[in-house]
Amino acid sequence: MTEPLNDLSRLCIHTITTKNWNLEQAIEGYVQAGVPGVTVWRQWLDGIGAPRAGELLRTSGLDVVSLCRGGFYVADTEAGRSEAVDDNRRAIDEAAAIGAPLVVLVCGAQPGVPLLDARGMIRDGIEASLSHATQCGVKLAIEPLHPMYAADRSAINTIRQANDMAEAIGSPHCGVAVDVYHLWWDPELESEIRRCGEAGRLFAFHVCDWLSPTRDLLNDRGLMGDGCIPIRQIRGWVEATGFHGYNEVEIFSDELWRLDPADFTGKIKTAYLQHV
Ligand code: ZN
Protein backbone atom coordinates (compact mmCIF):
# COMPACT_ATOMS: atom_id res chain seq x y z
CA MET A 1 0.00 0.00 0.00
CA THR A 2 1.46 3.36 -0.96
CA GLU A 3 0.70 6.22 1.33
CA PRO A 4 -0.23 9.61 -0.12
CA LEU A 5 2.61 12.08 -0.32
CA ASN A 6 2.39 14.93 2.07
CA ASP A 7 3.66 18.44 1.58
CA LEU A 8 3.99 21.48 3.80
CA SER A 9 1.11 23.48 2.36
CA ARG A 10 -1.24 22.63 5.24
CA LEU A 11 1.32 22.81 8.04
CA CYS A 12 0.60 25.15 10.92
CA ILE A 13 2.61 25.42 14.13
CA HIS A 14 1.32 26.62 17.49
CA THR A 15 3.58 29.23 19.06
CA ILE A 16 3.67 27.18 22.27
CA THR A 17 5.36 24.38 20.32
CA THR A 18 8.43 26.58 19.85
CA LYS A 19 8.12 27.99 23.35
CA ASN A 20 11.51 29.70 23.45
CA TRP A 21 10.67 31.93 20.53
CA ASN A 22 8.69 35.08 21.19
CA LEU A 23 6.14 36.09 18.57
CA GLU A 24 8.58 38.02 16.38
CA GLN A 25 11.08 35.17 16.46
CA ALA A 26 8.41 32.59 15.75
CA ILE A 27 7.12 34.56 12.78
CA GLU A 28 10.63 34.88 11.38
CA GLY A 29 11.44 31.23 12.11
CA TYR A 30 8.30 29.89 10.49
CA VAL A 31 8.65 32.08 7.41
CA GLN A 32 12.27 31.00 6.98
CA ALA A 33 11.30 27.35 7.36
CA GLY A 34 8.47 27.62 4.83
CA VAL A 35 5.77 26.93 7.41
CA PRO A 36 2.66 28.66 6.08
CA GLY A 37 0.33 28.69 9.11
CA VAL A 38 0.51 29.83 12.71
CA THR A 39 -1.76 29.48 15.71
CA VAL A 40 -0.98 32.14 18.27
CA TRP A 41 -1.23 31.45 21.99
CA ARG A 42 -2.50 34.38 23.98
CA GLN A 43 0.63 34.65 26.12
CA TRP A 44 2.54 35.50 22.94
CA LEU A 45 0.55 38.74 22.79
CA ASP A 46 1.75 39.82 26.23
CA GLY A 47 3.93 42.86 26.00
CA ILE A 48 3.60 43.29 22.26
CA GLY A 49 -0.21 43.64 22.24
CA ALA A 50 -2.69 42.33 19.73
CA PRO A 51 -2.74 45.33 17.34
CA ARG A 52 1.05 45.28 16.83
CA ALA A 53 1.03 41.48 16.64
CA GLY A 54 -1.62 41.74 13.95
CA GLU A 55 0.57 44.12 11.93
CA LEU A 56 3.55 41.78 12.16
CA LEU A 57 1.47 38.76 11.20
CA ARG A 58 -0.14 40.49 8.23
CA THR A 59 3.24 41.70 6.98
CA SER A 60 4.71 38.21 7.34
CA GLY A 61 2.22 36.61 4.99
CA LEU A 62 1.62 33.78 7.45
CA ASP A 63 -1.93 32.45 7.67
CA VAL A 64 -3.23 33.00 11.20
CA VAL A 65 -5.21 29.84 11.85
CA SER A 66 -6.51 30.47 15.36
CA LEU A 67 -5.97 32.04 18.75
CA CYS A 68 -5.39 29.62 21.64
CA ARG A 69 -7.09 29.72 23.96
CA GLY A 70 -10.31 30.90 25.49
CA GLY A 71 -12.78 29.02 27.62
CA PHE A 72 -12.22 28.17 31.30
CA TYR A 73 -15.87 28.93 31.93
CA VAL A 74 -16.18 26.81 35.06
CA ALA A 75 -15.98 28.54 38.43
CA ASP A 76 -17.68 27.97 41.74
CA THR A 77 -18.79 31.58 42.07
CA GLU A 78 -20.98 33.78 39.92
CA ALA A 79 -18.23 36.40 39.90
CA GLY A 80 -15.73 33.85 38.61
CA ARG A 81 -18.03 32.78 35.79
CA SER A 82 -18.72 36.37 34.87
CA GLU A 83 -14.99 37.15 34.78
CA ALA A 84 -14.51 34.18 32.46
CA VAL A 85 -17.06 35.57 30.03
CA ASP A 86 -15.28 38.95 30.16
CA ASP A 87 -11.95 37.28 29.49
CA ASN A 88 -13.38 35.42 26.51
CA ARG A 89 -14.67 38.70 25.16
CA ARG A 90 -11.09 40.00 25.32
CA ALA A 91 -9.83 36.84 23.61
CA ILE A 92 -12.32 37.34 20.80
CA ASP A 93 -11.16 40.96 20.41
CA GLU A 94 -7.55 39.80 20.29
CA ALA A 95 -8.39 37.18 17.68
CA ALA A 96 -10.07 39.80 15.52
CA ALA A 97 -7.07 42.12 15.94
CA ILE A 98 -4.54 39.52 14.80
CA GLY A 99 -6.72 38.21 11.97
CA ALA A 100 -7.49 34.85 13.60
CA PRO A 101 -10.85 33.51 12.45
CA LEU A 102 -11.13 31.14 15.41
CA VAL A 103 -10.70 31.02 19.17
CA VAL A 104 -10.07 27.52 20.53
CA LEU A 105 -11.80 26.84 23.85
CA VAL A 106 -10.37 24.79 26.66
CA CYS A 107 -13.76 24.70 28.26
CA GLY A 108 -12.86 24.46 31.93
CA ALA A 109 -13.30 22.32 35.03
CA GLN A 110 -12.71 22.89 38.69
CA PRO A 111 -12.12 20.34 41.42
CA GLY A 112 -15.24 20.33 43.58
CA VAL A 113 -17.59 21.44 40.80
CA PRO A 114 -19.52 18.33 39.67
CA LEU A 115 -18.95 17.56 35.99
CA LEU A 116 -22.64 17.86 35.16
CA ASP A 117 -22.74 21.34 36.69
CA ALA A 118 -19.51 22.22 34.94
CA ARG A 119 -21.00 21.29 31.57
CA GLY A 120 -23.95 23.57 32.23
CA MET A 121 -21.56 26.42 33.04
CA ILE A 122 -19.61 25.74 29.86
CA ARG A 123 -22.72 25.88 27.73
CA ASP A 124 -23.88 29.08 29.43
CA GLY A 125 -20.44 30.60 28.99
CA ILE A 126 -20.19 29.77 25.31
CA GLU A 127 -23.68 31.10 24.71
CA ALA A 128 -22.75 34.30 26.54
CA SER A 129 -19.69 34.68 24.27
CA LEU A 130 -21.35 33.97 20.96
CA SER A 131 -22.98 37.27 20.12
CA HIS A 132 -19.67 39.11 20.47
CA ALA A 133 -17.88 36.40 18.51
CA THR A 134 -20.46 36.64 15.75
CA GLN A 135 -20.19 40.44 15.63
CA CYS A 136 -16.41 40.15 15.35
CA GLY A 137 -16.55 37.43 12.70
CA VAL A 138 -14.70 35.03 14.99
CA LYS A 139 -15.73 31.42 15.50
CA LEU A 140 -15.41 29.40 18.71
CA ALA A 141 -14.21 25.79 18.76
CA ILE A 142 -14.91 23.46 21.65
CA GLU A 143 -11.79 21.35 22.13
CA PRO A 144 -12.56 18.13 23.99
CA LEU A 145 -9.66 17.20 26.25
CA HIS A 146 -8.48 13.75 27.30
CA PRO A 147 -10.31 12.54 30.44
CA MET A 148 -7.11 12.87 32.47
CA TYR A 149 -7.88 16.61 32.45
CA ALA A 150 -11.50 16.28 33.62
CA ALA A 151 -10.72 17.51 37.14
CA ASP A 152 -9.22 20.86 36.34
CA ARG A 153 -9.12 21.70 32.63
CA SER A 154 -12.16 20.49 30.78
CA ALA A 155 -15.40 18.74 31.60
CA ILE A 156 -15.79 18.06 27.86
CA ASN A 157 -13.76 14.91 27.28
CA THR A 158 -15.05 13.18 24.18
CA ILE A 159 -15.81 14.34 20.69
CA ARG A 160 -19.36 13.09 21.13
CA GLN A 161 -19.82 15.46 24.08
CA ALA A 162 -18.38 18.31 22.04
CA ASN A 163 -20.64 17.49 19.09
CA ASP A 164 -23.67 17.24 21.38
CA MET A 165 -22.91 20.61 22.93
CA ALA A 166 -22.21 22.35 19.63
CA GLU A 167 -25.41 20.87 18.23
CA ALA A 168 -27.44 22.01 21.25
CA ILE A 169 -25.99 25.52 20.98
CA GLY A 170 -26.83 25.48 17.30
CA SER A 171 -24.78 28.44 16.07
CA PRO A 172 -22.73 28.42 12.87
CA HIS A 173 -20.07 30.19 14.95
CA CYS A 174 -19.67 27.29 17.39
CA GLY A 175 -17.89 24.10 16.37
CA VAL A 176 -15.28 21.61 17.45
CA ALA A 177 -11.49 21.33 17.44
CA VAL A 178 -10.26 17.77 16.92
CA ASP A 179 -6.93 17.10 18.64
CA VAL A 180 -5.50 13.62 18.11
CA TYR A 181 -3.73 13.74 21.47
CA HIS A 182 -7.01 13.99 23.34
CA LEU A 183 -9.19 11.79 21.18
CA TRP A 184 -7.15 9.03 19.54
CA TRP A 185 -8.30 6.33 22.02
CA ASP A 186 -12.02 6.88 21.49
CA PRO A 187 -13.85 3.97 19.79
CA GLU A 188 -16.35 6.49 18.42
CA LEU A 189 -13.72 8.75 16.91
CA GLU A 190 -14.28 7.98 13.24
CA SER A 191 -18.07 8.17 13.41
CA GLU A 192 -18.06 11.32 15.53
CA ILE A 193 -15.55 13.01 13.22
CA ARG A 194 -17.92 12.21 10.36
CA ARG A 195 -20.85 13.61 12.34
CA CYS A 196 -18.90 16.76 13.16
CA GLY A 197 -17.71 17.35 9.61
CA GLU A 198 -21.06 16.66 8.01
CA ALA A 199 -22.66 19.21 10.33
CA GLY A 200 -20.11 21.80 9.20
CA ARG A 201 -18.66 22.04 12.69
CA LEU A 202 -15.16 20.65 12.27
CA PHE A 203 -13.19 23.87 12.71
CA ALA A 204 -9.64 22.74 13.56
CA PHE A 205 -7.32 19.73 13.55
CA HIS A 206 -4.39 19.47 16.00
CA VAL A 207 -1.60 16.88 15.86
CA CYS A 208 1.22 15.54 18.00
CA ASP A 209 1.84 12.07 19.42
CA TRP A 210 1.12 10.05 22.56
CA LEU A 211 4.29 8.75 24.18
CA SER A 212 4.35 5.47 26.06
CA PRO A 213 5.07 5.78 28.86
CA THR A 214 3.83 9.32 29.32
CA ARG A 215 5.96 10.84 32.07
CA ASP A 216 4.05 14.03 32.67
CA LEU A 217 0.33 14.63 32.27
CA LEU A 218 0.82 18.01 30.65
CA ASN A 219 4.26 18.50 29.17
CA ASP A 220 5.25 15.17 27.66
CA ARG A 221 3.63 15.19 24.27
CA GLY A 222 5.57 13.58 21.47
CA LEU A 223 6.66 14.58 18.01
CA MET A 224 4.52 12.94 15.35
CA GLY A 225 5.79 9.41 14.73
CA ASP A 226 7.37 9.01 18.17
CA GLY A 227 4.22 7.65 19.79
CA CYS A 228 1.24 5.42 19.11
CA ILE A 229 -1.39 7.64 17.48
CA PRO A 230 -2.38 6.69 13.91
CA ILE A 231 -2.24 10.34 12.89
CA ARG A 232 -2.45 9.88 9.14
CA GLN A 233 -5.46 7.60 9.47
CA ILE A 234 -7.25 10.15 11.66
CA ARG A 235 -6.32 12.92 9.23
CA GLY A 236 -7.90 10.77 6.53
CA TRP A 237 -11.16 10.61 8.50
CA VAL A 238 -11.06 14.37 9.03
CA GLU A 239 -10.41 15.13 5.36
CA ALA A 240 -13.03 12.64 4.22
CA THR A 241 -15.59 15.03 5.73
CA GLY A 242 -14.42 17.78 3.39
CA PHE A 243 -12.14 19.52 5.90
CA HIS A 244 -9.25 21.16 4.12
CA GLY A 245 -7.88 23.41 6.82
CA TYR A 246 -4.47 23.28 8.45
CA ASN A 247 -2.88 20.41 10.34
CA GLU A 248 -1.73 22.22 13.46
CA VAL A 249 1.32 20.97 15.32
CA GLU A 250 0.73 21.56 19.02
CA ILE A 251 3.39 20.02 21.24
CA PHE A 252 4.00 20.70 24.92
CA SER A 253 7.20 18.94 25.89
CA ASP A 254 9.75 19.81 28.51
CA GLU A 255 12.19 17.64 26.58
CA LEU A 256 11.60 19.07 23.11
CA TRP A 257 11.47 22.65 24.41
CA ARG A 258 15.14 22.23 25.31
CA LEU A 259 16.05 21.99 21.62
CA ASP A 260 17.01 25.02 19.60
CA PRO A 261 13.65 26.15 18.17
CA ALA A 262 15.01 26.37 14.62
CA ASP A 263 16.34 22.80 14.82
CA PHE A 264 13.07 21.66 16.33
CA THR A 265 11.12 23.33 13.53
CA GLY A 266 13.21 21.32 11.08
CA LYS A 267 12.38 18.12 12.95
CA ILE A 268 8.71 19.04 12.90
CA LYS A 269 8.78 19.44 9.13
CA THR A 270 10.43 16.04 8.66
CA ALA A 271 8.03 14.31 11.05
CA TYR A 272 5.08 16.07 9.46
CA LEU A 273 5.99 14.87 5.99
CA GLN A 274 6.42 11.30 7.20
CA HIS A 275 3.61 10.88 9.69
CA VAL A 276 0.81 13.40 9.20
ZN1 ZN B 1 -5.19 21.04 20.80
Tab-separated table of C-alpha atoms and ligand atoms in Angstrom:
chain	number	residue	atom	x	y	z
A	1	MET	CA	0.000	0.000	0.000
A	2	THR	CA	1.455	3.360	-0.960
A	3	GLU	CA	0.696	6.222	1.331
A	4	PRO	CA	-0.230	9.612	-0.116
A	5	LEU	CA	2.615	12.078	-0.325
A	6	ASN	CA	2.390	14.929	2.071
A	7	ASP	CA	3.660	18.439	1.580
A	8	LEU	CA	3.992	21.481	3.803
A	9	SER	CA	1.109	23.483	2.357
A	10	ARG	CA	-1.239	22.625	5.242
A	11	LEU	CA	1.324	22.809	8.040
A	12	CYS	CA	0.595	25.148	10.921
A	13	ILE	CA	2.613	25.421	14.130
A	14	HIS	CA	1.318	26.622	17.494
A	15	THR	CA	3.579	29.228	19.059
A	16	ILE	CA	3.674	27.178	22.266
A	17	THR	CA	5.364	24.376	20.320
A	18	THR	CA	8.426	26.582	19.853
A	19	LYS	CA	8.117	27.985	23.346
A	20	ASN	CA	11.508	29.697	23.451
A	21	TRP	CA	10.669	31.926	20.528
A	22	ASN	CA	8.686	35.080	21.192
A	23	LEU	CA	6.138	36.092	18.571
A	24	GLU	CA	8.577	38.020	16.380
A	25	GLN	CA	11.085	35.172	16.463
A	26	ALA	CA	8.411	32.586	15.745
A	27	ILE	CA	7.124	34.562	12.781
A	28	GLU	CA	10.628	34.875	11.380
A	29	GLY	CA	11.436	31.231	12.110
A	30	TYR	CA	8.297	29.886	10.485
A	31	VAL	CA	8.654	32.079	7.412
A	32	GLN	CA	12.274	31.001	6.980
A	33	ALA	CA	11.299	27.350	7.359
A	34	GLY	CA	8.474	27.623	4.834
A	35	VAL	CA	5.770	26.930	7.407
A	36	PRO	CA	2.660	28.656	6.082
A	37	GLY	CA	0.334	28.690	9.108
A	38	VAL	CA	0.514	29.826	12.712
A	39	THR	CA	-1.762	29.479	15.712
A	40	VAL	CA	-0.978	32.140	18.273
A	41	TRP	CA	-1.230	31.455	21.987
A	42	ARG	CA	-2.500	34.377	23.985
A	43	GLN	CA	0.634	34.646	26.124
A	44	TRP	CA	2.545	35.495	22.936
A	45	LEU	CA	0.554	38.743	22.787
A	46	ASP	CA	1.746	39.818	26.233
A	47	GLY	CA	3.934	42.856	26.002
A	48	ILE	CA	3.597	43.294	22.256
A	49	GLY	CA	-0.208	43.642	22.244
A	50	ALA	CA	-2.688	42.326	19.730
A	51	PRO	CA	-2.740	45.326	17.337
A	52	ARG	CA	1.050	45.280	16.830
A	53	ALA	CA	1.031	41.481	16.636
A	54	GLY	CA	-1.620	41.742	13.947
A	55	GLU	CA	0.572	44.119	11.932
A	56	LEU	CA	3.555	41.777	12.156
A	57	LEU	CA	1.470	38.762	11.199
A	58	ARG	CA	-0.136	40.488	8.231
A	59	THR	CA	3.239	41.702	6.983
A	60	SER	CA	4.714	38.209	7.341
A	61	GLY	CA	2.221	36.607	4.989
A	62	LEU	CA	1.618	33.784	7.450
A	63	ASP	CA	-1.926	32.454	7.675
A	64	VAL	CA	-3.234	33.004	11.198
A	65	VAL	CA	-5.206	29.843	11.852
A	66	SER	CA	-6.507	30.467	15.358
A	67	LEU	CA	-5.966	32.036	18.745
A	68	CYS	CA	-5.394	29.622	21.643
A	69	ARG	CA	-7.087	29.722	23.965
A	70	GLY	CA	-10.310	30.897	25.488
A	71	GLY	CA	-12.781	29.017	27.615
A	72	PHE	CA	-12.217	28.174	31.295
A	73	TYR	CA	-15.869	28.933	31.929
A	74	VAL	CA	-16.178	26.809	35.063
A	75	ALA	CA	-15.979	28.538	38.426
A	76	ASP	CA	-17.681	27.975	41.740
A	77	THR	CA	-18.786	31.582	42.068
A	78	GLU	CA	-20.984	33.777	39.920
A	79	ALA	CA	-18.235	36.399	39.899
A	80	GLY	CA	-15.734	33.846	38.610
A	81	ARG	CA	-18.031	32.780	35.789
A	82	SER	CA	-18.719	36.369	34.865
A	83	GLU	CA	-14.993	37.146	34.784
A	84	ALA	CA	-14.510	34.176	32.456
A	85	VAL	CA	-17.058	35.566	30.030
A	86	ASP	CA	-15.284	38.948	30.156
A	87	ASP	CA	-11.954	37.284	29.490
A	88	ASN	CA	-13.380	35.421	26.509
A	89	ARG	CA	-14.668	38.699	25.163
A	90	ARG	CA	-11.093	39.996	25.317
A	91	ALA	CA	-9.830	36.839	23.614
A	92	ILE	CA	-12.322	37.345	20.801
A	93	ASP	CA	-11.163	40.956	20.414
A	94	GLU	CA	-7.555	39.795	20.293
A	95	ALA	CA	-8.389	37.175	17.675
A	96	ALA	CA	-10.074	39.803	15.523
A	97	ALA	CA	-7.069	42.115	15.938
A	98	ILE	CA	-4.541	39.520	14.797
A	99	GLY	CA	-6.723	38.206	11.974
A	100	ALA	CA	-7.487	34.855	13.600
A	101	PRO	CA	-10.847	33.510	12.447
A	102	LEU	CA	-11.134	31.140	15.405
A	103	VAL	CA	-10.702	31.016	19.171
A	104	VAL	CA	-10.074	27.521	20.531
A	105	LEU	CA	-11.800	26.844	23.845
A	106	VAL	CA	-10.367	24.788	26.661
A	107	CYS	CA	-13.759	24.704	28.258
A	108	GLY	CA	-12.855	24.463	31.931
A	109	ALA	CA	-13.304	22.319	35.025
A	110	GLN	CA	-12.710	22.894	38.688
A	111	PRO	CA	-12.125	20.337	41.423
A	112	GLY	CA	-15.242	20.329	43.578
A	113	VAL	CA	-17.586	21.441	40.802
A	114	PRO	CA	-19.520	18.333	39.669
A	115	LEU	CA	-18.955	17.563	35.991
A	116	LEU	CA	-22.645	17.862	35.164
A	117	ASP	CA	-22.742	21.340	36.690
A	118	ALA	CA	-19.509	22.215	34.937
A	119	ARG	CA	-20.995	21.293	31.569
A	120	GLY	CA	-23.950	23.574	32.228
A	121	MET	CA	-21.557	26.420	33.040
A	122	ILE	CA	-19.611	25.737	29.856
A	123	ARG	CA	-22.722	25.876	27.726
A	124	ASP	CA	-23.880	29.081	29.430
A	125	GLY	CA	-20.436	30.601	28.990
A	126	ILE	CA	-20.187	29.772	25.311
A	127	GLU	CA	-23.678	31.104	24.710
A	128	ALA	CA	-22.754	34.298	26.541
A	129	SER	CA	-19.688	34.681	24.268
A	130	LEU	CA	-21.348	33.965	20.959
A	131	SER	CA	-22.984	37.266	20.125
A	132	HIS	CA	-19.674	39.114	20.473
A	133	ALA	CA	-17.884	36.405	18.511
A	134	THR	CA	-20.457	36.637	15.749
A	135	GLN	CA	-20.190	40.437	15.634
A	136	CYS	CA	-16.409	40.149	15.347
A	137	GLY	CA	-16.551	37.435	12.702
A	138	VAL	CA	-14.702	35.034	14.995
A	139	LYS	CA	-15.726	31.418	15.504
A	140	LEU	CA	-15.410	29.399	18.708
A	141	ALA	CA	-14.212	25.786	18.760
A	142	ILE	CA	-14.915	23.460	21.652
A	143	GLU	CA	-11.791	21.347	22.128
A	144	PRO	CA	-12.564	18.126	23.991
A	145	LEU	CA	-9.658	17.199	26.253
A	146	HIS	CA	-8.480	13.748	27.299
A	147	PRO	CA	-10.314	12.540	30.437
A	148	MET	CA	-7.113	12.871	32.474
A	149	TYR	CA	-7.879	16.611	32.451
A	150	ALA	CA	-11.499	16.282	33.625
A	151	ALA	CA	-10.719	17.509	37.135
A	152	ASP	CA	-9.223	20.861	36.341
A	153	ARG	CA	-9.116	21.703	32.628
A	154	SER	CA	-12.163	20.493	30.781
A	155	ALA	CA	-15.402	18.743	31.601
A	156	ILE	CA	-15.795	18.061	27.862
A	157	ASN	CA	-13.757	14.912	27.281
A	158	THR	CA	-15.049	13.178	24.184
A	159	ILE	CA	-15.806	14.341	20.688
A	160	ARG	CA	-19.356	13.088	21.131
A	161	GLN	CA	-19.821	15.458	24.083
A	162	ALA	CA	-18.381	18.306	22.040
A	163	ASN	CA	-20.640	17.486	19.095
A	164	ASP	CA	-23.670	17.240	21.382
A	165	MET	CA	-22.914	20.613	22.929
A	166	ALA	CA	-22.214	22.353	19.630
A	167	GLU	CA	-25.410	20.874	18.225
A	168	ALA	CA	-27.435	22.014	21.249
A	169	ILE	CA	-25.991	25.516	20.975
A	170	GLY	CA	-26.828	25.479	17.300
A	171	SER	CA	-24.780	28.439	16.067
A	172	PRO	CA	-22.729	28.417	12.867
A	173	HIS	CA	-20.067	30.189	14.947
A	174	CYS	CA	-19.672	27.289	17.391
A	175	GLY	CA	-17.893	24.098	16.375
A	176	VAL	CA	-15.277	21.606	17.453
A	177	ALA	CA	-11.489	21.330	17.437
A	178	VAL	CA	-10.256	17.769	16.922
A	179	ASP	CA	-6.929	17.102	18.643
A	180	VAL	CA	-5.505	13.623	18.108
A	181	TYR	CA	-3.725	13.737	21.470
A	182	HIS	CA	-7.008	13.992	23.342
A	183	LEU	CA	-9.190	11.793	21.183
A	184	TRP	CA	-7.146	9.025	19.536
A	185	TRP	CA	-8.302	6.326	22.018
A	186	ASP	CA	-12.021	6.879	21.494
A	187	PRO	CA	-13.852	3.968	19.793
A	188	GLU	CA	-16.347	6.490	18.420
A	189	LEU	CA	-13.717	8.749	16.912
A	190	GLU	CA	-14.277	7.976	13.241
A	191	SER	CA	-18.068	8.168	13.414
A	192	GLU	CA	-18.060	11.323	15.528
A	193	ILE	CA	-15.549	13.014	13.215
A	194	ARG	CA	-17.918	12.210	10.363
A	195	ARG	CA	-20.850	13.611	12.338
A	196	CYS	CA	-18.900	16.761	13.158
A	197	GLY	CA	-17.710	17.354	9.612
A	198	GLU	CA	-21.061	16.656	8.008
A	199	ALA	CA	-22.659	19.211	10.335
A	200	GLY	CA	-20.105	21.801	9.199
A	201	ARG	CA	-18.655	22.043	12.694
A	202	LEU	CA	-15.155	20.653	12.273
A	203	PHE	CA	-13.195	23.873	12.706
A	204	ALA	CA	-9.644	22.738	13.559
A	205	PHE	CA	-7.318	19.730	13.552
A	206	HIS	CA	-4.394	19.469	16.002
A	207	VAL	CA	-1.599	16.881	15.865
A	208	CYS	CA	1.225	15.543	18.003
A	209	ASP	CA	1.842	12.073	19.420
A	210	TRP	CA	1.122	10.049	22.560
A	211	LEU	CA	4.285	8.748	24.178
A	212	SER	CA	4.353	5.467	26.061
A	213	PRO	CA	5.074	5.782	28.859
A	214	THR	CA	3.831	9.319	29.323
A	215	ARG	CA	5.959	10.836	32.066
A	216	ASP	CA	4.053	14.028	32.673
A	217	LEU	CA	0.333	14.629	32.272
A	218	LEU	CA	0.819	18.010	30.647
A	219	ASN	CA	4.256	18.504	29.170
A	220	ASP	CA	5.250	15.171	27.664
A	221	ARG	CA	3.628	15.185	24.265
A	222	GLY	CA	5.566	13.576	21.467
A	223	LEU	CA	6.661	14.582	18.010
A	224	MET	CA	4.522	12.936	15.349
A	225	GLY	CA	5.793	9.408	14.725
A	226	ASP	CA	7.365	9.015	18.170
A	227	GLY	CA	4.224	7.645	19.789
A	228	CYS	CA	1.243	5.418	19.113
A	229	ILE	CA	-1.385	7.644	17.478
A	230	PRO	CA	-2.378	6.685	13.907
A	231	ILE	CA	-2.237	10.340	12.885
A	232	ARG	CA	-2.449	9.876	9.139
A	233	GLN	CA	-5.455	7.600	9.473
A	234	ILE	CA	-7.252	10.152	11.657
A	235	ARG	CA	-6.317	12.917	9.232
A	236	GLY	CA	-7.899	10.770	6.531
A	237	TRP	CA	-11.159	10.614	8.495
A	238	VAL	CA	-11.059	14.372	9.029
A	239	GLU	CA	-10.406	15.131	5.364
A	240	ALA	CA	-13.029	12.637	4.216
A	241	THR	CA	-15.586	15.031	5.726
A	242	GLY	CA	-14.420	17.784	3.388
A	243	PHE	CA	-12.145	19.521	5.901
A	244	HIS	CA	-9.246	21.159	4.124
A	245	GLY	CA	-7.879	23.406	6.824
A	246	TYR	CA	-4.469	23.282	8.447
A	247	ASN	CA	-2.878	20.414	10.339
A	248	GLU	CA	-1.729	22.222	13.455
A	249	VAL	CA	1.316	20.968	15.324
A	250	GLU	CA	0.726	21.563	19.018
A	251	ILE	CA	3.387	20.016	21.236
A	252	PHE	CA	4.001	20.704	24.917
A	253	SER	CA	7.199	18.935	25.890
A	254	ASP	CA	9.752	19.808	28.513
A	255	GLU	CA	12.194	17.638	26.583
A	256	LEU	CA	11.603	19.074	23.114
A	257	TRP	CA	11.468	22.647	24.409
A	258	ARG	CA	15.143	22.230	25.306
A	259	LEU	CA	16.045	21.989	21.623
A	260	ASP	CA	17.006	25.021	19.602
A	261	PRO	CA	13.651	26.146	18.165
A	262	ALA	CA	15.005	26.370	14.616
A	263	ASP	CA	16.339	22.805	14.816
A	264	PHE	CA	13.069	21.662	16.333
A	265	THR	CA	11.120	23.329	13.529
A	266	GLY	CA	13.213	21.317	11.079
A	267	LYS	CA	12.383	18.115	12.950
A	268	ILE	CA	8.706	19.038	12.903
A	269	LYS	CA	8.779	19.445	9.128
A	270	THR	CA	10.432	16.044	8.659
A	271	ALA	CA	8.031	14.313	11.055
A	272	TYR	CA	5.079	16.070	9.463
A	273	LEU	CA	5.986	14.870	5.987
A	274	GLN	CA	6.418	11.302	7.205
A	275	HIS	CA	3.611	10.877	9.686
A	276	VAL	CA	0.808	13.399	9.198
B	1	ZN	ZN	-5.187	21.040	20.802
